Amino acid sequence: MKNTLAHSLRCVLALLVIGFAVSSASAEESEKKKPKPPSAADLEKYDANKDGTLDKEEKAAMSAAKKAAADKKKAAEAAK
């Protein structure tokens, strides 16, 4: 009886530790997946309807502009 109780307690403790580790890892993972909100400068520049958020079209415009700037920078560096 004594061994069974000790074994049961160890199993419960192990399950609690595993559960805590899994929930902690998934919380960290979900925080990493959250996109950063746009900076104030990006909102000022790309928020066409001035509603304080970027909609799908505004995000696409921002992404395209940033990609074009990065491509231009790469081309300038390659030309050196």
GROMACS .gro file of C-alpha atoms in nm:
model
   80
    1MET     CA    1   0.000   0.000   0.000
    2LYS     CA    2   0.280   0.239   0.093
    3ASN     CA    3   0.465   0.178  -0.235
    4THR     CA    4   0.147   0.225  -0.438
    5LEU     CA    5   0.079   0.562  -0.277
    6ALA     CA    6   0.436   0.679  -0.330
    7HIS     CA    7   0.425   0.562  -0.691
    8SER     CA    8   0.094   0.740  -0.750
    9LEU     CA    9   0.229   1.062  -0.602
   10ARG     CA   10   0.539   1.044  -0.823
   11CYS     CA   11   0.322   0.990  -1.131
   12VAL     CA   12   0.099   1.285  -1.043
   13LEU     CA   13   0.403   1.505  -0.982
   14ALA     CA   14   0.559   1.398  -1.313
   15LEU     CA   15   0.235   1.474  -1.499
   16LEU     CA   16   0.215   1.817  -1.337
   17VAL     CA   17   0.573   1.895  -1.437
   18ILE     CA   18   0.512   1.779  -1.795
   19GLY     CA   19   0.188   1.978  -1.815
   20PHE     CA   20   0.360   2.291  -1.690
   21ALA     CA   21   0.647   2.250  -1.936
   22VAL     CA   22   0.413   2.200  -2.231
   23SER     CA   23   0.191   2.497  -2.144
   24SER     CA   24   0.495   2.718  -2.090
   25ALA     CA   25   0.644   2.619  -2.426
   26SER     CA   26   0.318   2.679  -2.612
   27ALA     CA   27   0.277   3.020  -2.447
   28GLU     CA   28   0.624   3.122  -2.562
   29GLU     CA   29   0.550   2.991  -2.910
   30SER     CA   30   0.226   3.186  -2.941
   31GLU     CA   31   0.400   3.506  -2.832
   32LYS     CA   32   0.661   3.458  -3.104
   33LYS     CA   33   0.393   3.420  -3.370
   34LYS     CA   34   0.220   3.748  -3.286
   35PRO     CA   35   0.308   4.006  -3.547
   36LYS     CA   36   0.451   4.331  -3.423
   37PRO     CA   37   0.216   4.625  -3.450
   38PRO     CA   38   0.321   4.887  -3.703
   39SER     CA   39   0.532   5.173  -3.575
   40ALA     CA   40   0.388   5.521  -3.544
   41ALA     CA   41   0.590   5.626  -3.849
   42ASP     CA   42   0.451   5.335  -4.054
   43LEU     CA   43   0.097   5.417  -3.943
   44GLU     CA   44   0.146   5.779  -4.041
   45LYS     CA   45   0.283   5.683  -4.380
   46TYR     CA   46   0.063   5.386  -4.480
   47ASP     CA   47  -0.268   5.430  -4.291
   48ALA     CA   48  -0.457   5.577  -4.588
   49ASN     CA   49  -0.797   5.592  -4.419
   50LYS     CA   50  -0.648   5.720  -4.089
   51ASP     CA   51  -0.838   5.471  -3.873
   52GLY     CA   52  -0.533   5.386  -3.660
   53THR     CA   53  -0.484   5.037  -3.803
   54LEU     CA   54  -0.349   4.897  -4.125
   55ASP     CA   55  -0.597   4.699  -4.331
   56LYS     CA   56  -0.499   4.432  -4.583
   57GLU     CA   57  -0.438   4.677  -4.869
   58GLU     CA   58  -0.237   4.916  -4.649
   59LYS     CA   59  -0.023   4.629  -4.520
   60ALA     CA   60   0.037   4.515  -4.877
   61ALA     CA   61   0.142   4.868  -4.977
   62MET     CA   62   0.380   4.889  -4.679
   63SER     CA   63   0.526   4.548  -4.756
   64ALA     CA   64   0.575   4.632  -5.124
   65ALA     CA   65   0.742   4.964  -5.041
   66LYS     CA   66   0.977   4.805  -4.788
   67LYS     CA   67   1.063   4.524  -5.032
   68ALA     CA   68   1.135   4.779  -5.307
   69ALA     CA   69   1.359   4.976  -5.070
   70ALA     CA   70   1.546   4.659  -4.971
   71ASP     CA   71   1.587   4.558  -5.337
   72LYS     CA   72   1.714   4.904  -5.422
   73LYS     CA   73   1.966   4.888  -5.136
   74LYS     CA   74   2.087   4.544  -5.250
   75ALA     CA   75   2.128   4.667  -5.605
   76ALA     CA   76   2.325   4.970  -5.489
   77GLU     CA   77   2.553   4.750  -5.277
   78ALA     CA   78   2.604   4.508  -5.564
   79ALA     CA   79   2.698   4.795  -5.797
   80LYS     CA   80   2.987   4.897  -5.568
   0.00000   0.00000   0.00000
